[in-house]
Short mmCIF file of C-alpha atoms (C1' of nucleotides) in Angstrom, two decimals:
data_model
loop_
_atom_site.label_atom_id
_atom_site.label_comp_id
_atom_site.label_asym_id
_atom_site.label_seq_id
_atom_site.Cartn_x
_atom_site.Cartn_y
_atom_site.Cartn_z
CA MET A 938 73.25 136.98 116.38
CA ASP A 939 75.31 134.00 116.96
CA ASP A 940 77.32 132.03 114.56
CA GLU A 941 74.58 130.16 112.90
CA GLU A 942 75.22 128.70 109.56
CA VAL A 943 76.79 131.60 107.80
CA MET A 944 75.41 131.84 104.35
CA VAL A 945 74.38 129.38 101.74
CA ASP A 946 76.27 130.92 98.90
CA ALA A 947 79.36 129.03 99.88
CA ALA A 948 78.27 125.57 98.92
CA PRO A 949 77.07 123.16 101.57
CA GLY A 950 78.66 120.36 99.66
CA ALA A 951 76.53 119.60 96.69
CA VAL A 952 77.08 120.91 93.22
CA GLU A 953 77.86 124.51 93.90
CA ASN A 954 80.46 125.27 91.36
CA ILE A 955 78.14 127.29 89.26
CA PRO A 956 79.47 130.83 89.43
CA ARG A 957 76.15 132.14 88.36
CA ARG A 958 73.82 130.96 91.03
CA GLY A 959 70.78 131.08 88.83
CA ARG A 960 67.40 130.77 90.37
CA LEU A 961 67.54 128.37 93.25
CA HIS A 962 64.12 126.94 92.46
CA THR A 963 65.25 125.99 88.96
CA GLN A 964 68.28 124.34 90.39
CA ALA A 965 66.20 122.57 93.01
CA ALA A 966 63.76 121.34 90.37
CA GLN A 967 66.59 119.95 88.27
CA GLN A 968 68.15 118.17 91.21
CA LEU A 969 64.84 116.69 92.24
CA ARG A 970 64.17 115.55 88.69
CA THR A 971 67.53 113.82 88.57
CA MET A 972 66.99 112.18 91.92
CA ILE A 973 63.62 110.85 90.84
CA LEU A 974 64.76 109.59 87.46
CA SER A 975 67.82 107.92 88.93
CA GLY A 976 65.67 106.02 91.36
CA GLU A 977 67.19 107.68 94.37
CA LEU A 978 63.69 108.78 95.23
CA PRO A 979 61.49 105.79 94.38
CA PRO A 980 57.83 106.21 93.52
CA GLY A 981 55.66 106.77 96.54
CA THR A 982 58.38 108.47 98.53
CA ARG A 983 57.05 111.19 100.77
CA LEU A 984 58.92 114.43 100.26
CA ARG A 985 59.00 116.58 103.36
CA GLU A 986 59.85 120.15 102.66
CA VAL A 987 62.22 120.78 105.53
CA GLN A 988 64.14 117.60 104.93
CA LEU A 989 64.66 118.51 101.29
CA CYS A 990 65.66 122.04 102.26
CA GLN A 991 68.51 120.75 104.36
CA GLN A 992 69.44 118.21 101.72
CA LEU A 993 69.54 120.77 98.93
CA GLY A 994 70.87 123.59 101.06
CA VAL A 995 68.11 126.05 100.29
CA SER A 996 65.09 127.30 102.12
CA ARG A 997 61.52 126.16 101.79
CA THR A 998 60.41 128.79 99.29
CA PRO A 999 62.40 127.61 96.27
CA VAL A 1000 61.63 124.02 97.15
CA ARG A 1001 57.92 124.75 97.17
CA GLU A 1002 58.18 126.45 93.79
CA ALA A 1003 60.12 123.52 92.42
CA PHE A 1004 57.31 121.27 93.62
CA ARG A 1005 54.86 123.17 91.42
CA THR A 1006 57.12 122.74 88.41
CA LEU A 1007 57.59 119.03 88.96
CA ALA A 1008 53.89 118.54 89.60
CA ALA A 1009 53.12 120.09 86.23
CA GLU A 1010 55.44 117.51 84.69
CA GLY A 1011 53.67 114.69 86.44
CA MET A 1012 56.77 113.72 88.35
CA ILE A 1013 55.18 114.26 91.75
CA ASP A 1014 51.69 114.40 93.17
CA LEU A 1015 50.61 117.33 95.29
CA LEU A 1016 48.21 116.32 98.01
CA PRO A 1017 46.05 119.01 99.59
CA ASN A 1018 47.44 119.64 103.02
CA ARG A 1019 49.55 116.56 103.13
CA SER A 1020 52.95 115.59 101.94
CA VAL A 1021 54.12 115.60 98.37
CA ILE A 1022 54.86 112.14 97.03
CA VAL A 1023 56.85 110.95 94.06
CA ALA A 1024 54.37 109.85 91.41
CA ARG A 1025 53.87 106.16 91.29
CA LEU A 1026 54.41 104.44 88.00
CA ARG A 1027 51.69 101.86 87.98
CA SER A 1028 51.61 99.64 84.95
CA PRO A 1029 48.17 100.82 83.85
CA ASP A 1030 49.64 104.29 83.83
CA ILE A 1031 52.44 103.11 81.58
CA GLY A 1032 49.85 101.90 79.13
CA HIS A 1033 48.06 105.22 79.27
CA LEU A 1034 51.34 107.00 78.85
CA PHE A 1035 52.28 104.97 75.79
CA GLU A 1036 48.92 105.65 74.21
CA VAL A 1037 49.36 109.38 74.55
CA VAL A 1038 52.99 109.53 73.53
CA GLY A 1039 52.23 107.23 70.63
CA ALA A 1040 49.55 109.61 69.42
CA LEU A 1041 51.88 112.57 69.81
CA GLU A 1042 54.72 110.92 67.93
CA ALA A 1043 52.29 109.76 65.24
CA LEU A 1044 51.36 113.41 64.76
CA ALA A 1045 55.02 114.33 64.79
CA GLY A 1046 55.67 111.85 62.01
CA GLU A 1047 52.90 113.28 59.88
CA LEU A 1048 54.21 116.78 60.32
CA ALA A 1049 57.85 115.85 59.96
CA VAL A 1050 57.55 114.27 56.53
CA LYS A 1051 56.29 117.58 55.20
CA LEU A 1052 59.29 119.48 56.50
CA VAL A 1053 62.17 117.06 56.67
CA THR A 1054 65.19 117.83 54.53
CA SER A 1055 67.44 115.35 52.82
CA GLU A 1056 70.18 116.18 55.26
CA GLN A 1057 67.90 115.43 58.18
CA ILE A 1058 66.85 112.14 56.64
CA GLY A 1059 70.52 111.32 56.27
CA GLU A 1060 71.12 112.22 59.87
CA ILE A 1061 68.32 109.98 61.07
CA ALA A 1062 69.46 107.17 58.80
CA GLY A 1063 72.89 107.53 60.37
CA LEU A 1064 71.44 107.25 63.85
CA HIS A 1065 69.44 104.28 62.68
CA ASN A 1066 72.52 102.51 61.37
CA LYS A 1067 74.39 103.16 64.57
CA MET A 1068 71.40 101.78 66.42
CA LEU A 1069 71.55 98.64 64.29
CA GLU A 1070 75.19 98.25 65.20
CA SER A 1071 74.33 98.55 68.86
CA TYR A 1072 71.68 95.93 68.37
CA GLU A 1073 74.13 93.57 66.68
CA LYS A 1074 76.46 93.93 69.63
CA ARG A 1075 73.53 93.74 72.05
CA GLU A 1076 74.65 96.96 73.68
CA ARG A 1077 71.45 97.73 75.41
CA ALA A 1078 72.27 101.16 76.84
CA ALA A 1079 73.68 102.49 73.59
CA TYR A 1080 70.72 101.07 71.72
CA LEU A 1081 68.22 102.76 74.00
CA ASP A 1082 70.06 106.04 73.77
CA LEU A 1083 70.08 106.00 69.97
CA ASN A 1084 66.48 104.90 69.96
CA HIS A 1085 65.60 107.89 72.08
CA ARG A 1086 67.58 110.25 69.87
CA ILE A 1087 65.78 109.07 66.74
CA HIS A 1088 62.38 109.59 68.30
CA ARG A 1089 63.41 112.98 69.61
CA ARG A 1090 64.80 114.06 66.29
CA ILE A 1091 61.52 113.34 64.52
CA VAL A 1092 59.58 115.26 67.12
CA GLU A 1093 61.95 118.19 66.76
CA ILE A 1094 61.64 118.18 63.00
CA SER A 1095 57.87 118.50 63.32
CA ALA A 1096 58.62 122.09 64.31
CA ASN A 1097 55.50 122.32 66.42
CA PRO A 1098 56.54 123.94 69.71
CA VAL A 1099 53.38 122.87 71.51
CA LEU A 1100 53.98 119.31 70.43
CA ILE A 1101 57.62 119.46 71.39
CA SER A 1102 57.04 120.84 74.85
CA THR A 1103 54.17 118.46 75.56
CA TRP A 1104 56.30 115.55 74.42
CA GLN A 1105 59.22 116.70 76.53
CA THR A 1106 56.98 116.85 79.55
CA LEU A 1107 55.86 113.25 79.13
CA ILE A 1108 59.02 111.61 77.87
CA PRO A 1109 60.91 111.37 81.18
CA ARG A 1110 58.26 108.98 82.38
CA VAL A 1111 58.62 106.93 79.20
CA GLU A 1112 62.35 106.73 79.70
CA ARG A 1113 61.74 105.75 83.27
CA ALA A 1114 59.49 102.93 82.12
CA ARG A 1115 62.00 101.83 79.50
CA ALA A 1116 64.74 101.76 82.09
CA ILE A 1117 62.65 99.43 84.20
CA ALA A 1118 61.41 97.23 81.40
CA ASN A 1119 63.45 94.25 80.41
CA LEU A 1120 64.05 94.22 76.70
CA ASN A 1121 63.34 90.64 75.81
CA PRO A 1122 65.01 89.28 72.67
CA ASP A 1123 61.82 88.76 70.71
CA ARG A 1124 60.63 92.26 71.38
CA TRP A 1125 64.02 93.69 70.65
CA VAL A 1126 64.29 92.23 67.18
CA ALA A 1127 60.71 93.24 66.45
CA ALA A 1128 61.40 96.79 67.54
CA VAL A 1129 64.42 96.96 65.27
CA TYR A 1130 62.33 95.75 62.35
CA GLU A 1131 59.62 98.30 63.13
CA HIS A 1132 62.19 101.05 63.21
CA SER A 1133 63.44 100.01 59.80
CA ARG A 1134 59.96 100.26 58.39
CA MET A 1135 59.49 103.66 60.02
CA LEU A 1136 62.69 104.86 58.44
CA SER A 1137 61.51 103.67 55.06
CA ALA A 1138 58.26 105.57 55.50
CA LEU A 1139 60.22 108.67 56.40
CA VAL A 1140 62.51 108.32 53.41
CA SER A 1141 59.54 107.97 51.08
CA ARG A 1142 57.84 110.81 52.95
CA ASP A 1143 54.70 108.80 53.53
CA GLY A 1144 53.22 110.62 56.51
CA GLY A 1145 50.18 108.40 56.87
CA LEU A 1146 52.26 105.27 56.93
CA LEU A 1147 54.84 106.68 59.31
CA SER A 1148 52.07 107.80 61.62
CA GLN A 1149 50.46 104.38 61.61
CA LEU A 1150 53.75 102.56 62.11
CA THR A 1151 54.68 104.83 64.99
CA ARG A 1152 51.44 104.17 66.75
CA GLU A 1153 51.78 100.42 66.25
CA HIS A 1154 55.37 100.61 67.45
CA PHE A 1155 54.20 102.00 70.77
CA MET A 1156 51.33 99.59 71.13
CA ASN A 1157 53.59 96.63 70.42
CA GLY A 1158 56.13 97.89 72.90
CA LEU A 1159 53.45 98.24 75.50
CA ARG A 1160 52.54 94.57 75.34
CA HIS A 1161 56.02 93.69 76.46
CA ILE A 1162 56.20 95.95 79.47
CA PRO A 1163 56.27 93.63 82.45
CA GLN A 1164 53.13 93.88 84.50
CA GLU A 1165 55.02 94.46 87.68
CA SER A 1166 55.81 97.84 89.13
CA GLY A 1167 54.93 96.43 92.50
CA SER A 1168 53.44 98.02 95.55
CA GLY A 1169 50.57 99.07 93.44
CA GLN A 1170 47.34 98.63 95.17
CA GLY A 1171 46.06 100.65 92.30
CA THR A 1172 42.54 101.10 91.21
CA MET B 595 56.25 99.41 103.98
CA ASP B 596 53.62 101.98 104.08
CA ASP B 597 50.86 101.19 101.74
CA GLU B 598 48.86 104.28 101.89
CA GLU B 599 46.22 104.97 99.36
CA VAL B 600 47.15 107.63 96.89
CA MET B 601 44.35 110.07 96.81
CA VAL B 602 44.47 112.37 93.89
CA ASP B 603 44.13 116.00 94.73
CA ALA B 604 40.57 116.79 95.45
CA ALA B 605 39.85 118.76 92.40
CA PRO B 606 40.35 122.37 91.58
CA GLY B 607 36.78 122.73 90.61
CA ALA B 608 34.87 120.80 93.18
CA VAL B 609 33.67 123.36 95.63
CA GLU B 610 33.76 126.90 94.46
CA ASN B 611 31.17 128.83 96.33
CA ILE B 612 32.33 128.38 99.85
CA PRO B 613 34.52 131.27 100.90
CA ARG B 614 37.20 129.09 102.38
CA ARG B 615 37.81 127.03 99.28
CA GLY B 616 41.17 125.85 100.39
CA ARG B 617 44.48 126.91 99.02
CA LEU B 618 44.81 130.52 98.18
CA HIS B 619 47.21 129.82 95.37
CA THR B 620 44.62 127.64 93.65
CA GLN B 621 42.12 130.42 94.01
CA ALA B 622 44.62 132.96 92.74
CA ALA B 623 45.45 130.78 89.75
CA GLN B 624 41.78 130.42 88.90
CA GLN B 625 41.18 134.14 89.15
CA LEU B 626 44.18 134.91 87.02
CA ARG B 627 43.07 132.38 84.46
CA THR B 628 39.65 133.96 84.30
CA MET B 629 41.12 137.43 83.99
CA ILE B 630 43.34 136.33 81.14
CA LEU B 631 40.61 134.40 79.35
CA SER B 632 38.18 137.27 79.65
CA GLY B 633 40.62 139.64 78.06
CA GLU B 634 40.92 141.74 81.18
CA LEU B 635 44.62 141.01 81.04
CA PRO B 636 45.52 141.16 77.36
CA PRO B 637 48.54 139.31 75.96
CA GLY B 638 51.78 141.06 76.72
CA THR B 639 50.54 142.60 79.96
CA ARG B 640 53.22 142.84 82.60
CA LEU B 641 52.07 141.30 85.83
CA ARG B 642 53.68 142.89 88.86
CA GLU B 643 53.45 140.71 91.91
CA VAL B 644 52.62 143.38 94.47
CA GLN B 645 49.94 144.89 92.32
CA LEU B 646 48.28 141.52 91.88
CA CYS B 647 48.57 140.83 95.60
CA GLN B 648 46.56 143.92 96.43
CA GLN B 649 44.13 143.19 93.65
CA LEU B 650 43.53 139.61 94.78
CA GLY B 651 43.83 140.31 98.47
CA VAL B 652 46.55 137.77 99.15
CA SER B 653 50.26 137.94 99.73
CA ARG B 654 53.03 137.36 97.25
CA THR B 655 53.64 133.71 98.11
CA PRO B 656 50.40 132.25 96.73
CA VAL B 657 50.61 134.58 93.76
CA ARG B 658 54.07 133.32 92.92
CA GLU B 659 52.91 129.72 93.19
CA ALA B 660 49.96 130.50 90.95
CA PHE B 661 52.45 131.92 88.44
CA ARG B 662 54.18 128.55 88.24
CA THR B 663 50.88 126.80 87.60
CA LEU B 664 49.85 129.23 84.91
CA ALA B 665 53.28 129.07 83.31
CA ALA B 666 52.97 125.29 83.03
CA GLU B 667 49.69 125.84 81.22
CA GLY B 668 51.35 128.24 78.84
CA MET B 669 49.14 131.10 79.94
CA ILE B 670 52.02 133.29 81.05
CA ASP B 671 55.73 133.56 80.38
CA LEU B 672 58.19 133.72 83.24
CA LEU B 673 61.17 135.88 82.48
CA PRO B 674 64.33 135.41 84.54
CA ASN B 675 64.57 138.31 86.89
CA ARG B 676 62.01 140.42 85.16
CA SER B 677 58.28 140.69 85.21
CA VAL B 678 55.89 137.97 84.28
CA ILE B 679 53.93 138.69 81.14
CA VAL B 680 50.72 137.27 79.80
CA ALA B 681 51.65 134.92 76.99
CA ARG B 682 51.12 136.31 73.57
CA LEU B 683 48.85 134.22 71.48
CA ARG B 684 50.60 134.19 68.16
CA SER B 685 48.51 132.67 65.45
CA PRO B 686 51.12 130.07 64.46
CA ASP B 687 51.00 128.86 68.03
CA ILE B 688 47.26 128.50 67.82
CA GLY B 689 47.70 126.29 64.81
CA HIS B 690 50.25 124.20 66.63
CA LEU B 691 47.97 124.02 69.62
CA PHE B 692 45.01 122.87 67.55
CA GLU B 693 47.09 120.19 65.91
CA VAL B 694 48.10 118.73 69.25
CA VAL B 695 44.73 118.98 70.93
CA GLY B 696 43.10 117.58 67.82
CA ALA B 697 45.37 114.55 67.99
CA LEU B 698 44.67 114.11 71.69
CA GLU B 699 40.92 114.33 71.27
CA ALA B 700 41.10 111.99 68.29
CA LEU B 701 42.75 109.46 70.57
CA ALA B 702 40.15 110.18 73.23
CA GLY B 703 37.40 109.41 70.74
CA GLU B 704 38.98 106.11 69.80
CA LEU B 705 39.28 105.09 73.43
CA ALA B 706 35.89 106.42 74.45
CA VAL B 707 33.87 104.38 72.00
CA LYS B 708 35.26 101.23 73.59
CA LEU B 709 34.14 102.26 77.04
CA VAL B 710 31.18 104.52 76.67
CA THR B 711 27.90 103.36 78.21
CA SER B 712 24.45 103.95 76.88
CA GLU B 713 23.79 106.36 79.71
CA GLN B 714 26.87 108.37 78.80
CA ILE B 715 25.84 108.47 75.16
CA GLY B 716 22.46 109.74 76.28
CA GLU B 717 24.13 112.35 78.42
CA ILE B 718 26.26 113.59 75.55
CA ALA B 719 23.29 113.56 73.23
CA GLY B 720 21.48 115.70 75.77
CA LEU B 721 24.33 118.18 75.86
CA HIS B 722 24.36 118.13 72.08
CA ASN B 723 20.66 118.95 71.89
CA LYS B 724 21.04 121.78 74.35
CA MET B 725 23.93 123.03 72.27
CA LEU B 726 21.68 122.95 69.20
CA GLU B 727 19.14 125.03 71.07
CA SER B 728 21.80 127.55 71.98
CA TYR B 729 22.79 127.66 68.35
CA GLU B 730 19.23 128.27 67.25
CA LYS B 731 19.00 131.19 69.65
CA ARG B 732 22.50 132.31 68.69
CA GLU B 733 23.49 132.32 72.36
CA ARG B 734 27.19 132.32 71.80
CA ALA B 735 28.38 131.98 75.39
CA ALA B 736 26.02 129.12 76.20
CA TYR B 737 26.95 127.42 72.95
CA LEU B 738 30.65 127.60 73.67
CA ASP B 739 30.13 126.32 77.18
CA LEU B 740 28.15 123.31 76.00
CA ASN B 741 30.65 122.72 73.24
CA HIS B 742 33.41 122.62 75.80
CA ARG B 743 31.46 120.26 78.06
CA ILE B 744 30.89 117.80 75.22
CA HIS B 745 34.56 117.71 74.33
CA ARG B 746 35.53 117.37 77.96
CA ARG B 747 33.06 114.57 78.54
CA ILE B 748 34.51 112.51 75.72
CA VAL B 749 38.01 113.01 77.04
CA GLU B 750 36.89 111.99 80.51
CA ILE B 751 35.18 108.86 79.20
CA SER B 752 38.45 107.79 77.60
CA ALA B 753 39.52 107.01 81.16
CA ASN B 754 43.17 107.64 80.38
CA PRO B 755 44.52 109.80 83.20
CA VAL B 756 47.62 110.80 81.26
CA LEU B 757 45.47 111.90 78.37
CA ILE B 758 43.10 113.74 80.66
CA SER B 759 45.76 115.67 82.50
CA THR B 760 47.65 116.53 79.33
CA TRP B 761 44.44 117.72 77.74
CA GLN B 762 43.56 119.79 80.78
CA THR B 763 46.91 121.47 80.65
CA LEU B 764 46.46 122.55 77.05
CA ILE B 765 42.76 123.31 76.94
CA PRO B 766 42.81 126.73 78.66
CA ARG B 767 44.75 128.06 75.70
CA VAL B 768 42.21 126.58 73.32
CA GLU B 769 39.41 128.23 75.24
CA ARG B 770 41.30 131.46 75.10
CA ALA B 771 41.65 131.18 71.34
CA ARG B 772 37.97 130.37 71.04
CA ALA B 773 37.06 133.35 73.18
CA ILE B 774 39.07 135.64 70.96
CA ALA B 775 37.99 134.15 67.69
CA ASN B 776 34.95 135.60 66.14
CA LEU B 777 32.54 132.83 65.46
CA ASN B 778 31.48 133.73 61.98
CA PRO B 779 28.11 132.40 60.83
CA ASP B 780 29.51 130.10 58.19
CA ARG B 781 31.94 128.49 60.55
CA TRP B 782 29.33 128.24 63.26
CA VAL B 783 26.86 126.26 61.18
CA ALA B 784 29.65 124.05 59.88
CA ALA B 785 30.82 123.34 63.41
CA VAL B 786 27.31 122.37 64.43
CA TYR B 787 27.09 119.99 61.49
CA GLU B 788 30.46 118.48 62.33
CA HIS B 789 29.35 117.92 65.90
CA SER B 790 26.26 116.10 64.67
CA ARG B 791 28.40 113.77 62.63
CA MET B 792 30.69 113.19 65.58
CA LEU B 793 27.74 112.32 67.77
CA SER B 794 26.55 109.83 65.15
CA ALA B 795 29.96 108.21 65.12
CA LEU B 796 29.88 107.97 68.90
CA VAL B 797 26.40 106.46 68.89
CA SER B 798 27.46 103.84 66.37
CA ARG B 799 30.67 103.37 68.32
CA ASP B 800 32.82 103.87 65.25
CA GLY B 801 36.11 104.86 66.81
CA GLY B 802 38.02 105.33 63.60
CA LEU B 803 35.38 107.62 62.17
CA LEU B 804 35.02 109.63 65.38
CA SER B 805 38.75 110.03 65.51
CA GLN B 806 38.93 111.27 61.94
CA LEU B 807 35.98 113.63 62.35
CA THR B 808 37.46 115.06 65.52
CA ARG B 809 40.73 115.79 63.83
CA GLU B 810 38.99 117.41 60.87
CA HIS B 811 36.81 119.40 63.25
CA PHE B 812 39.90 121.00 64.73
CA MET B 813 41.60 121.61 61.42
CA ASN B 814 38.47 123.26 60.04
CA GLY B 815 38.14 125.42 63.11
CA LEU B 816 41.73 126.47 62.76
CA ARG B 817 41.16 127.96 59.34
CA HIS B 818 38.69 130.41 60.80
CA ILE B 819 40.87 131.75 63.57
CA PRO B 820 41.69 135.32 62.65
CA GLN B 821 45.27 135.55 61.56
CA GLU B 822 46.06 138.31 63.98
CA SER B 823 45.60 138.42 67.68
CA GLY B 824 48.78 139.89 68.97
CA SER B 825 48.67 143.10 70.88
CA GLY B 826 45.64 144.08 68.94
CA GLN B 827 42.86 146.39 69.81
CA GLY B 828 41.26 143.69 71.86
CA THR B 829 37.54 143.43 71.53
"C1'" DA C 469 74.31 168.45 72.54
"C1'" DT C 470 75.01 163.75 73.08
"C1'" DG C 471 76.65 159.71 75.08
"C1'" DC C 472 78.21 157.30 79.09
"C1'" DC C 473 78.32 156.33 83.93
"C1'" DC C 474 76.41 156.17 88.44
"C1'" DA C 475 72.94 156.08 91.79
"C1'" DA C 476 68.19 155.84 93.36
"C1'" DT C 477 64.29 153.03 93.05
"C1'" DC C 478 61.64 149.35 91.72
"C1'" DT C 479 60.95 144.39 91.20
"C1'" DT C 480 61.95 139.88 91.81
"C1'" DG C 481 64.23 136.06 94.57
"C1'" DT C 482 64.93 134.01 99.09
"C1'" DA C 483 64.58 133.20 104.05
"C1'" DT C 484 62.07 132.91 108.14
"C1'" DG C 485 58.28 133.39 111.41
"C1'" DC C 486 53.59 132.30 112.53
"C1'" DA C 487 49.15 129.94 112.20
"C1'" DA C 488 46.09 126.22 110.79
"C1'" DG C 489 45.26 121.53 109.63
"C1'" DA C 490 46.53 116.63 109.88
"C1'" DA C 491 48.71 112.55 111.83
"C1'" DT C 492 49.89 110.03 115.76
"C1'" DG C 493 50.13 108.35 120.23
"C1'" DC C 494 48.24 108.26 124.79
"C1'" DT C 495 44.72 107.96 127.99
"C1'" DT C 496 40.34 106.56 129.43
"C1'" DC C 497 36.02 104.26 129.37
"C1'" DA C 498 33.09 100.41 128.15
"C1'" DT D 655 41.17 94.17 125.82
"C1'" DG D 656 39.58 97.19 122.32
"C1'" DA D 657 37.90 101.41 120.72
"C1'" DA D 658 37.09 106.22 120.96
"C1'" DG D 659 38.33 110.86 122.27
"C1'" DC D 660 41.83 114.14 123.17
"C1'" DA D 661 46.20 116.35 123.15
"C1'" DT D 662 50.81 116.75 121.39
"C1'" DT D 663 53.59 117.23 117.57
"C1'" DC D 664 54.60 117.49 112.92
"C1'" DT D 665 53.88 119.44 108.36
"C1'" DT D 666 52.06 122.40 105.23
"C1'" DG D 667 50.10 127.13 103.91
"C1'" DC D 668 50.61 132.00 104.19
"C1'" DA D 669 52.69 136.48 105.23
"C1'" DT D 670 56.39 139.50 105.71
"C1'" DA D 671 61.16 141.00 106.01
"C1'" DC D 672 65.48 141.19 103.70
"C1'" DA D 673 68.81 140.88 99.82
"C1'" DA D 674 70.18 140.93 95.02
"C1'" DG D 675 69.53 142.13 90.34
"C1'" DA D 676 67.45 145.31 86.91
"C1'" DT D 677 65.73 149.55 85.13
"C1'" DT D 678 65.70 154.29 84.70
"C1'" DG D 679 66.67 158.94 85.41
"C1'" DG D 680 70.02 162.45 86.21
"C1'" DG D 681 74.56 164.27 86.17
"C1'" DC D 682 79.03 164.68 84.14
"C1'" DA D 683 82.40 164.55 80.60
"C1'" DT D 684 83.67 164.90 75.84
#
DNA sequence: ATGCCCAATCTTGTATGCAAGAATGCTTCA
DNA sequence: TGAAGCATTCTTGCATACAAGATTGGGCAT
């Protein structure tokens, strides 16, 4: 045969440094996830298999398997015999998402207070204080990162693997929504206050209160998500 | 820009009888799910691709894609370069599962009472009465089926697509646990009573009460799951 | 006899070829 | 001129061939 493209193991130019070329479909899924979260592939984008193959330097098989993984995460929509499209993030969906994640984190709070150690409370309090500092300096990115880490830590402490994996599946979309949403000053200060109350509930190990505050925290946050998200001719 | 309507995938369960029911991988996934739920493939079973291909009459490609779907549902475990195995149903995991699904259905109840129509209440009441009949006749399979349909109907009425899809992802494992669990007479009558109370709460549109009853319903059911279900003697 | 190493075989991972269904554009008729 | 039917082309779905990693059994050395 002629000198077609030799082999793919030599890096077509993307991130190919990994000596251990672990499953290509896992790698493809991760790259796609990153591209979607970064906004490189906006919602509604049609993903054609062959195009992505060339872009990622792999064949159609791993790409197709990555599609299944991403579809299970709700990142993309699989249409019967048609193209795959990046899931749209319509504002009603954000509300639905917040309701579900709020319920999950409320459960996490209930479970966590039964298991949390003093060290872990100290750790979360530390994150909380750093978050307050970020708020004082109005460092939005750092604030959001610490915010995320606090929420994640509580979910992890719940020690419920089903809860953790379900939460992890949904949370990229929440982060995506947060990245879009403008944090207006009124909401920001309210969120900080709510977090302080949640920390108090955790310290006093009041699961019912923490659960209720968590749920309210999400519902309050929801009211401040801008109603945009354009292009939605939604239902 | 293209403003094409986003049509959600036309349902895995819409048309089942016609021989050409679309995608082979969907069909393969459904068959595998049934085989696992029925106990034909007990937990820990190694699934070799080629063997399943011959058994299902398809090639390896749709089988591999079905594997991804089932893995996302937690029905099977994908090991790196080794065989796929049917997920073991450890009893702690069942507890974790019930906690999460209980929280989700509690949320569904809260949302449903705000939206449910009189016709839908009548429909659920009808299912409930048929379930009572099945209980009177001790028709276990019919009872479980109606039970499942009632729960599913409430989740659907919540009209939260994120909640619905998350619930659908988790529920096969719940059904599997229910299929394994022996429904002992004491638990059975208690479950029927709990369902009656839940129906009353729905009729009176008391979301808080329905939510609480739903959660308790799951926690009570959990206590009667046999504490062993590993690689046991099966039926 | 036992433990280690190597090779044969099995199984999974990937690529590609082929067929069926869908979208699109063109032609034709009213 | 507009709409409908048809054909071309594109894209997905499926099957199979090939390659790489893993497991296991046997042989050899200590």
